[in-house]
Coordinates of C-alpha atoms in Angstrom, one line a residue:
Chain R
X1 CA 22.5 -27.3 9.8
X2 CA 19.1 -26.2 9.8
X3 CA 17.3 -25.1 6.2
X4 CA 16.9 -22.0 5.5
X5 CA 13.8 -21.3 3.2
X6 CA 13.8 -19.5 0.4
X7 CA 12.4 -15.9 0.6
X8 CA 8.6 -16.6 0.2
X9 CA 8.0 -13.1 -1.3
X10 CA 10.1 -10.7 -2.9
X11 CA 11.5 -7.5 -0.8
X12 CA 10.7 -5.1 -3.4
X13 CA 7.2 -6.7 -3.8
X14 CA 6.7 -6.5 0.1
X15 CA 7.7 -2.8 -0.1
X16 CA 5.1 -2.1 -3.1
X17 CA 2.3 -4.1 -1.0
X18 CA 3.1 -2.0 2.1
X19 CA 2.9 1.0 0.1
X20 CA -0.4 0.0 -1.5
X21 CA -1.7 -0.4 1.6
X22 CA -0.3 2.5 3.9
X23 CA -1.4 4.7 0.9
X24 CA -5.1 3.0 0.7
X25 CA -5.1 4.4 4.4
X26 CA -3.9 7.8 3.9
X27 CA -6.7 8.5 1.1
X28 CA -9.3 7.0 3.6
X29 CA -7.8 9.4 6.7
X30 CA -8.4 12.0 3.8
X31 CA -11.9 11.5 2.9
X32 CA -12.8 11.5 6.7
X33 CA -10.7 14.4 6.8
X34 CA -13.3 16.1 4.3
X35 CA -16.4 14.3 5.1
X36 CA -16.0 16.0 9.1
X37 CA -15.9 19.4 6.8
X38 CA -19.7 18.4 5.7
X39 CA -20.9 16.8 8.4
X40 CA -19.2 17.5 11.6
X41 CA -19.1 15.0 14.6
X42 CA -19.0 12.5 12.2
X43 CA -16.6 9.7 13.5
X44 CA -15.2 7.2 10.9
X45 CA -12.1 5.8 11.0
X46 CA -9.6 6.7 8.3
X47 CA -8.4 2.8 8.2
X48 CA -11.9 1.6 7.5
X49 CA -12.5 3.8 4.6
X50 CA -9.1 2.5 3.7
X51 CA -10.2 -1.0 3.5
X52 CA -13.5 0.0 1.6
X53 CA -11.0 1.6 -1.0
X54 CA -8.8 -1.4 -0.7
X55 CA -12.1 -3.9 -1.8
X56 CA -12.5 -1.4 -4.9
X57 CA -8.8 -1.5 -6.2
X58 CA -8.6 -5.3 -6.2
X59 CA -12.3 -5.4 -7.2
X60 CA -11.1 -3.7 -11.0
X61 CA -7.2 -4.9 -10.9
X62 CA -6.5 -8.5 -10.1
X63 CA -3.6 -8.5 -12.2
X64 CA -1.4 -6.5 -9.7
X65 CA -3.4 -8.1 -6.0
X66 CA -0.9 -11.2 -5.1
X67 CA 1.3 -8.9 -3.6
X68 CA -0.8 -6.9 -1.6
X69 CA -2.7 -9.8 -0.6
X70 CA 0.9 -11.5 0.6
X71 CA 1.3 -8.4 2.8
X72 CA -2.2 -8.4 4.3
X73 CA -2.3 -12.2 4.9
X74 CA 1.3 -11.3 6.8
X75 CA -0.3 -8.4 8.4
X76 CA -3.7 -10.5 9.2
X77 CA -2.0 -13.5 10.8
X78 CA -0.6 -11.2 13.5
X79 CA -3.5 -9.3 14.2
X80 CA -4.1 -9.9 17.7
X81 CA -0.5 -9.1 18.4
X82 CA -1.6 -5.2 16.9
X83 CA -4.1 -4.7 20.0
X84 CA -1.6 -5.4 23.0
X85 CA -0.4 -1.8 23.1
X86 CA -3.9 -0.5 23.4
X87 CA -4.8 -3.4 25.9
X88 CA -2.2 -2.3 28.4
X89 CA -3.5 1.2 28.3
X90 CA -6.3 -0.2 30.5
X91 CA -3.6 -0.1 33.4
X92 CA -4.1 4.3 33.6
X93 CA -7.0 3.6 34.8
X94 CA -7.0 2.1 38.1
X95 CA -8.9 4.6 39.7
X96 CA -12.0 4.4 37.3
X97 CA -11.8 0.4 37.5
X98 CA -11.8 0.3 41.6
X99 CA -14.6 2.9 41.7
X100 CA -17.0 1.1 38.8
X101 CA -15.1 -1.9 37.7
X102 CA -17.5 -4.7 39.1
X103 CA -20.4 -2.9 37.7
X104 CA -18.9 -2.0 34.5
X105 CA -17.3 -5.8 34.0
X106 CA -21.2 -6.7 34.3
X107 CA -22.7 -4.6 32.0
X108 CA -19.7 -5.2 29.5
X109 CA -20.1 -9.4 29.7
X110 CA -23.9 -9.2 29.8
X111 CA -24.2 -7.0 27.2
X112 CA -21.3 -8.4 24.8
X113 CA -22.9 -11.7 25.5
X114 CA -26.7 -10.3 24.2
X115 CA -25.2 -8.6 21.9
X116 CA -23.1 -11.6 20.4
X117 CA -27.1 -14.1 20.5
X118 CA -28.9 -10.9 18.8
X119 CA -26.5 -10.4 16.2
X120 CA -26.2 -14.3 15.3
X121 CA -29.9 -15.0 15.6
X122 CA -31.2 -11.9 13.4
X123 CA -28.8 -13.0 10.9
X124 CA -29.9 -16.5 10.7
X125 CA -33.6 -15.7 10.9
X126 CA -33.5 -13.6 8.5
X127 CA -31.6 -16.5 5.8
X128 CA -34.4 -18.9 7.0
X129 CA -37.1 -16.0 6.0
X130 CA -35.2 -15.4 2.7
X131 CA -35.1 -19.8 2.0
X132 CA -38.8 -20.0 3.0
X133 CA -40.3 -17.0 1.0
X134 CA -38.1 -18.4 -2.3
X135 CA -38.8 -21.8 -2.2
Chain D
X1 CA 25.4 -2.7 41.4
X2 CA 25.1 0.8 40.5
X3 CA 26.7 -0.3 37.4
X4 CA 23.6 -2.8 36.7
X5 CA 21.4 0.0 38.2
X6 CA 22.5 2.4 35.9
X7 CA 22.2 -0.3 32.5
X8 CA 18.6 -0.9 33.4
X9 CA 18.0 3.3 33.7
X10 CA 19.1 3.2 30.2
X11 CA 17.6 0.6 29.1
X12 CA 14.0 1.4 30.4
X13 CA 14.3 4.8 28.6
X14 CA 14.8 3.3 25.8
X15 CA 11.6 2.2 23.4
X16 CA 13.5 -0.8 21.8
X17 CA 13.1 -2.4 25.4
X18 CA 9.1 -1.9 25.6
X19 CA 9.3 -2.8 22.3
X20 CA 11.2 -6.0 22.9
X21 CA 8.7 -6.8 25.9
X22 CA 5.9 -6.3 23.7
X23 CA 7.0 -8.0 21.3
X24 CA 8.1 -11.5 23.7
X25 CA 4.9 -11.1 26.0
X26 CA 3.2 -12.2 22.8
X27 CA 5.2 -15.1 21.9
X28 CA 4.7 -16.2 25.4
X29 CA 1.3 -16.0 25.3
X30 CA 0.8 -17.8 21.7
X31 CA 3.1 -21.1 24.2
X32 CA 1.2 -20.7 26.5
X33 CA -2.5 -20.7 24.5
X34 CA -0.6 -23.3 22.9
X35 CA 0.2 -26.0 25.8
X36 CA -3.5 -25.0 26.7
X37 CA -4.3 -26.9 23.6
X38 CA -5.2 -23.1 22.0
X39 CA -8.3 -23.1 24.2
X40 CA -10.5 -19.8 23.1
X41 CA -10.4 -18.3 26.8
X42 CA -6.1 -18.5 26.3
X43 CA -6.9 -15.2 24.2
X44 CA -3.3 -13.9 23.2
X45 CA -4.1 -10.4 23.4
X46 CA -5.6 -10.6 27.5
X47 CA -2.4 -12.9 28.2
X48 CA 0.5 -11.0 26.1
X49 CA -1.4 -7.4 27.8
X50 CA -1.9 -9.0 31.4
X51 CA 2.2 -10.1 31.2
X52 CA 3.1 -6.6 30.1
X53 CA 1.5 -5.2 32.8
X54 CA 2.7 -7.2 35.5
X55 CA 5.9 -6.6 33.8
X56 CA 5.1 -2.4 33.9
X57 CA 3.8 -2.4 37.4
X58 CA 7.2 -4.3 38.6
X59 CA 9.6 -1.9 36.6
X60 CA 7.2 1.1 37.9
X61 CA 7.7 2.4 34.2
X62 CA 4.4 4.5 33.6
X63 CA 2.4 3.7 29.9
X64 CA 3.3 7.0 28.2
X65 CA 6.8 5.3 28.5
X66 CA 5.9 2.1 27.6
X67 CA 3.8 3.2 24.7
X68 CA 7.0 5.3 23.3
X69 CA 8.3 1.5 22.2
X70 CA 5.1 -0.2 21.8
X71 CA 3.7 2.7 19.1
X72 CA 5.4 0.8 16.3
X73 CA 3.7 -2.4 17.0
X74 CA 0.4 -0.2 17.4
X75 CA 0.9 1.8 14.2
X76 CA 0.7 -1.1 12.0
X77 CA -3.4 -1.3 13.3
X78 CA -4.0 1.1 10.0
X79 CA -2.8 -1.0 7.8
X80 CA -4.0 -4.0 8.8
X81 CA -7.7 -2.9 9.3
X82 CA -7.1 -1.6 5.4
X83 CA -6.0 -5.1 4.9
X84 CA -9.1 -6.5 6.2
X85 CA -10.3 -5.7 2.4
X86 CA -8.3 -9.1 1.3
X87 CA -10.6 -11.8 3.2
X88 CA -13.8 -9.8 2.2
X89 CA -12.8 -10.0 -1.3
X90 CA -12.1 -13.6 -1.3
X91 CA -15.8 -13.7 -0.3
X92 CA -17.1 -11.3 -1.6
X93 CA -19.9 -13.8 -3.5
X94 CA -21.1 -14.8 0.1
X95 CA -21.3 -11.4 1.0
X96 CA -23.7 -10.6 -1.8
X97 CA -25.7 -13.5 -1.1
X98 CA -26.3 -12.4 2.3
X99 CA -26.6 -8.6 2.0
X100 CA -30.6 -8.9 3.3
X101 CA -29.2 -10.9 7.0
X102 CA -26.4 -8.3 7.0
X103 CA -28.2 -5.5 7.1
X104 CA -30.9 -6.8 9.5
X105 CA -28.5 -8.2 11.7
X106 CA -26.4 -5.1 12.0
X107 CA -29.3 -2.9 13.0
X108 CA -30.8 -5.8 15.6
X109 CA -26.7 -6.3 16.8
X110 CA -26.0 -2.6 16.9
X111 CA -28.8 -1.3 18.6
X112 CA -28.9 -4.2 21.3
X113 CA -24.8 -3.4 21.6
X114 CA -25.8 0.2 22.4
X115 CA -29.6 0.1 24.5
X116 CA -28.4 -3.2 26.9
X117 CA -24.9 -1.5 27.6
X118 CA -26.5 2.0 28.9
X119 CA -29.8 0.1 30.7
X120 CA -27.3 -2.5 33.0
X121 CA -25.1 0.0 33.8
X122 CA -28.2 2.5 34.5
X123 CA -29.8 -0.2 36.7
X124 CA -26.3 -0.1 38.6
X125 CA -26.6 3.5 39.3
X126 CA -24.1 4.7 37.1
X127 CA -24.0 8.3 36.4
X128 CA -24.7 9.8 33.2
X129 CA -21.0 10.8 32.1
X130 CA -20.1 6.7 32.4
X131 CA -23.5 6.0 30.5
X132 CA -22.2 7.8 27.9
X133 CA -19.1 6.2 27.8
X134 CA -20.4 2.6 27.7
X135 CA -22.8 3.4 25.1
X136 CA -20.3 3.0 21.8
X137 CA -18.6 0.3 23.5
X138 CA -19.1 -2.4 20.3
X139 CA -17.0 -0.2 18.0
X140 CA -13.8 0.6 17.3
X141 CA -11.6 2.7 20.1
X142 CA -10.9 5.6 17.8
X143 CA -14.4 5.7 16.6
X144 CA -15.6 5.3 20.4
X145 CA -13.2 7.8 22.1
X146 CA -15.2 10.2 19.7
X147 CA -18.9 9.4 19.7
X148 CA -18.5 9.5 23.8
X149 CA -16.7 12.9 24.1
X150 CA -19.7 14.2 21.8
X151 CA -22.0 12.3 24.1
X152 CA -20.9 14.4 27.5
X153 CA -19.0 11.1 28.8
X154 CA -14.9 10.2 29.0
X155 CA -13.0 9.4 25.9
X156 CA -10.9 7.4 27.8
X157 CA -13.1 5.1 29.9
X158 CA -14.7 4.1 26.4
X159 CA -11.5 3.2 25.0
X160 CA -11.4 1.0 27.9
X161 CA -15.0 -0.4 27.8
X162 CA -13.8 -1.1 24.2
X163 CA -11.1 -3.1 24.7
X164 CA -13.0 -5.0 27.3
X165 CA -15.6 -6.1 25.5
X166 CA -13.4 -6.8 22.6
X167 CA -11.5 -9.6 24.6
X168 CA -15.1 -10.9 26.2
X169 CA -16.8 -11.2 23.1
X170 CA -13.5 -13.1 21.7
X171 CA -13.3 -15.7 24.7
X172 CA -16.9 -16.6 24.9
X173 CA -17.7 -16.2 21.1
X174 CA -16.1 -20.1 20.1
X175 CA -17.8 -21.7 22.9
X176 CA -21.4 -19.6 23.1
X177 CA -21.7 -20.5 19.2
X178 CA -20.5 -24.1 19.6
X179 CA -22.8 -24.5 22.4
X180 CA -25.9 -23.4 20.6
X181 CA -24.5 -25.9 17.5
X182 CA -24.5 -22.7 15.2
X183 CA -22.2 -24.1 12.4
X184 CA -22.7 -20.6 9.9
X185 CA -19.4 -19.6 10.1
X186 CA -20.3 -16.3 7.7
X187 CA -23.4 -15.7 10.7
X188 CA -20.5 -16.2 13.3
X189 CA -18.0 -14.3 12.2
X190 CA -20.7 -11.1 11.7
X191 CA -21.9 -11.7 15.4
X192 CA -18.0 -11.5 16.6
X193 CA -17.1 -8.5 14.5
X194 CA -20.4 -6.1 15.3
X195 CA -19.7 -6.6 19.7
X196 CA -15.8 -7.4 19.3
X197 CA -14.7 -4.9 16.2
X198 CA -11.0 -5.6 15.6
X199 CA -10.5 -8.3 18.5
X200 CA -13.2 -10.2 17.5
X201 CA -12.0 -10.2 14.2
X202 CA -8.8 -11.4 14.9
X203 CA -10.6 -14.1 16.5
X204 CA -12.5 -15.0 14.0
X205 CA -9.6 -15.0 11.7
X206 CA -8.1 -18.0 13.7
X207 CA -11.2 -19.5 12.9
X208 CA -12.2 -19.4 9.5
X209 CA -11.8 -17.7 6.3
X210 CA -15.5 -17.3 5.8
X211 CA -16.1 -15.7 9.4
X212 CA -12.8 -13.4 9.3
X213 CA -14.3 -11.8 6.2
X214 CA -18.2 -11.2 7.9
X215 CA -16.6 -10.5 11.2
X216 CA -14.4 -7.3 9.6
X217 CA -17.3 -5.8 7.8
X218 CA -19.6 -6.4 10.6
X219 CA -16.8 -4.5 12.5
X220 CA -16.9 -1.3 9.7
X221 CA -20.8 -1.1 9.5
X222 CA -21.0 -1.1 13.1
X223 CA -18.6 1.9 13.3
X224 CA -20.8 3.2 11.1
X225 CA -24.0 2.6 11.8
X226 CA -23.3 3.5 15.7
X227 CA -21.6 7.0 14.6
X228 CA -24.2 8.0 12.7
X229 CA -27.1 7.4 14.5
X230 CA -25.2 8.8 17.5
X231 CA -24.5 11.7 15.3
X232 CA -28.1 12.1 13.9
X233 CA -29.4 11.7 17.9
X234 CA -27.2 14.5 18.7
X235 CA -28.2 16.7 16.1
X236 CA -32.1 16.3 16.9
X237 CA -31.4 17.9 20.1
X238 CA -30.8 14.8 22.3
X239 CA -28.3 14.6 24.7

């Protein structure tokens, strides 16, 4: 018979992580919501304001993160699994893809790959600058 | 057969079943990355996405079908992207030690995103409504479906654009880096998040630690950065 392991987490505690973190994500879709009302065209997504909120709760209360971080490291582990829905959606546009899809393939891989060496080598250069100037 | 025939109208009606396909096309593709010895071009969201199609063109079931089962899957995307708070916590002390890179690296990575996208596809001849649409490409799809309506180009051709060069910058990211021996997983991991947002972060979550946490908020200062300054461009009068 094959083992069957004990639950790693408790279900309440999942639940109160979930909430913790579906409610982190409804005070970020609110803030947008009222930052758009000072600044409109303004586009940040509610989630990511979420996660910034997220960083501040288990910045000041540790005591209470383990189960929230049991949920995220759940959530985090299937991450890729999140985008498939979106990625299908690229099939609506057939049309678009036969009229510009060689040219827009290029720009996308040239520019993702530039975009990939800036990003790296600004970021190292700069930690070399900082080293050099403080030693 | 019209028994069968009439099972399978059923059935494609209902969500659970493109949930269900969803659902398996990504467990097939995490065997099949793995008999590929979990190379980075065996990406598990291009496999799990191309099987679903393949699957969608063969049924002839049309997406606003298909996404009526695959929303649930989708809808946990908020969450997790609040969730991306946990690996940035756990290194949170690297992240202060390298706020100076960061922020020289986002405005370098963000603007190059931006300026080579529009200028290649220029150079092809594209017109101005697809320029537009290219442009936000590096960030997030919500964030991008927005910043290209307000730029006069198609909300839906970004979202796209976006999740092309999500999966690129995922497949070529392990091998580019490992090619130029860059061993600074934190320097990585920001690289993969500013170009990939969310798919490169999920990348370079299989990774490391270290480079899921740099690649996440590389991912939510890009959305930022990009939104504003398209915002502040708009509101000089540009565009």
């Amino acid at each position: 018979m094959t083992n069957i392991p004990p639950h790693s987490l408790n279900p309440n505690d999942m639940v109160a992580g979930f909430v913790v973190l579906i409610l982190c994500q409804l005070a970020g879709e609110a803030l947008v919501g009222l930052l758009r009302l000072a600044v409109p065209g303004v586009a940040l997504p509610g989630p990511v304001v979420g996660m910034v909120l997220l960083l501040v709760l288990l910045c000041v209360g540790r005591k209470q993160a383990g189960t929230v971080i049991s949920v995220a490291n759940g959530l985090l582990g299937v991450l890729s699994l999140l985008f498939v829905p979106s990625a299908v959606g690229i099939m609506q546009h057939g049309e678009l893809i036969k009229t510009w899809g060689f040219q827009l393939l290029v720009a996308v891989v040239a520019s993702t790959l530039l975009t990939l060496l800036v990003t790296v080598g600004a970021f190292l250069l700069t930690e070399k600058l900082m080293a050099r100037t403080s030693a | 057969m019209t028994g069968l025939g009439q099972i399978w109208v059923y059935l494609a009606a209902s969500p659970l079943t493109w949930l269900a396909v969803t659902l398996l096309a990504y467990v097939v593709a995490l065997r099949l990355a793995a008999l590929l010895g979990n190379s980075p071009l065996a990406n598990s969201v291009l496999i799990s996405a191309t099987l679903v199609i393949l699957v969608l063109l063969a049924t002839g079931i049309s997406y606003p079908t298909y996404f009526e089962g695959a929303q649930f899957v989708h809808f946990l995307l908020g969450p997790a992207t609040v969730s991306l708070a946990v690996p940035l916590f756990r290194n949170l002390a690297a992240v202060r030690r390298s706020l100076l890179p960061i922020v020289v690296a986002l405005v370098a990575g963000s603007l190059t995103a931006m300026g080579s996208a529009v200028a290649i596809a220029w150079a092809f001849g594209a017109p101005l409504e697809v320029l537009a649409s290219i442009a936000p490409k590096s960030v997030s799809a919500p964030i991008a479906m927005e910043l290209a309506k307000s730029l006069g180009g198609i909300p839906s051709l970004a979202a796209v654009l976006v999740i092309l060069t999500g999966i690129t910058g995922a497949v070529v990211v392990t091998p580019l880096m490992d090619a130029l021996q860059i061993k600074n997983y934190a320097a990585r991991g920001f690289a993969v998040g500013l170009t990939s947002h969310g798919i490169g972060t999920a990348r370079a979550l299989q990774v490391s630690d270290i480079g899921g946490a740099f690649s996440g908020i590389a991912m939510a200062l890009n959305g930022a950065f990009t939104s504003l300054l398209i915002v502040g461009l708009l509101a000089l009068g540009w565009g």
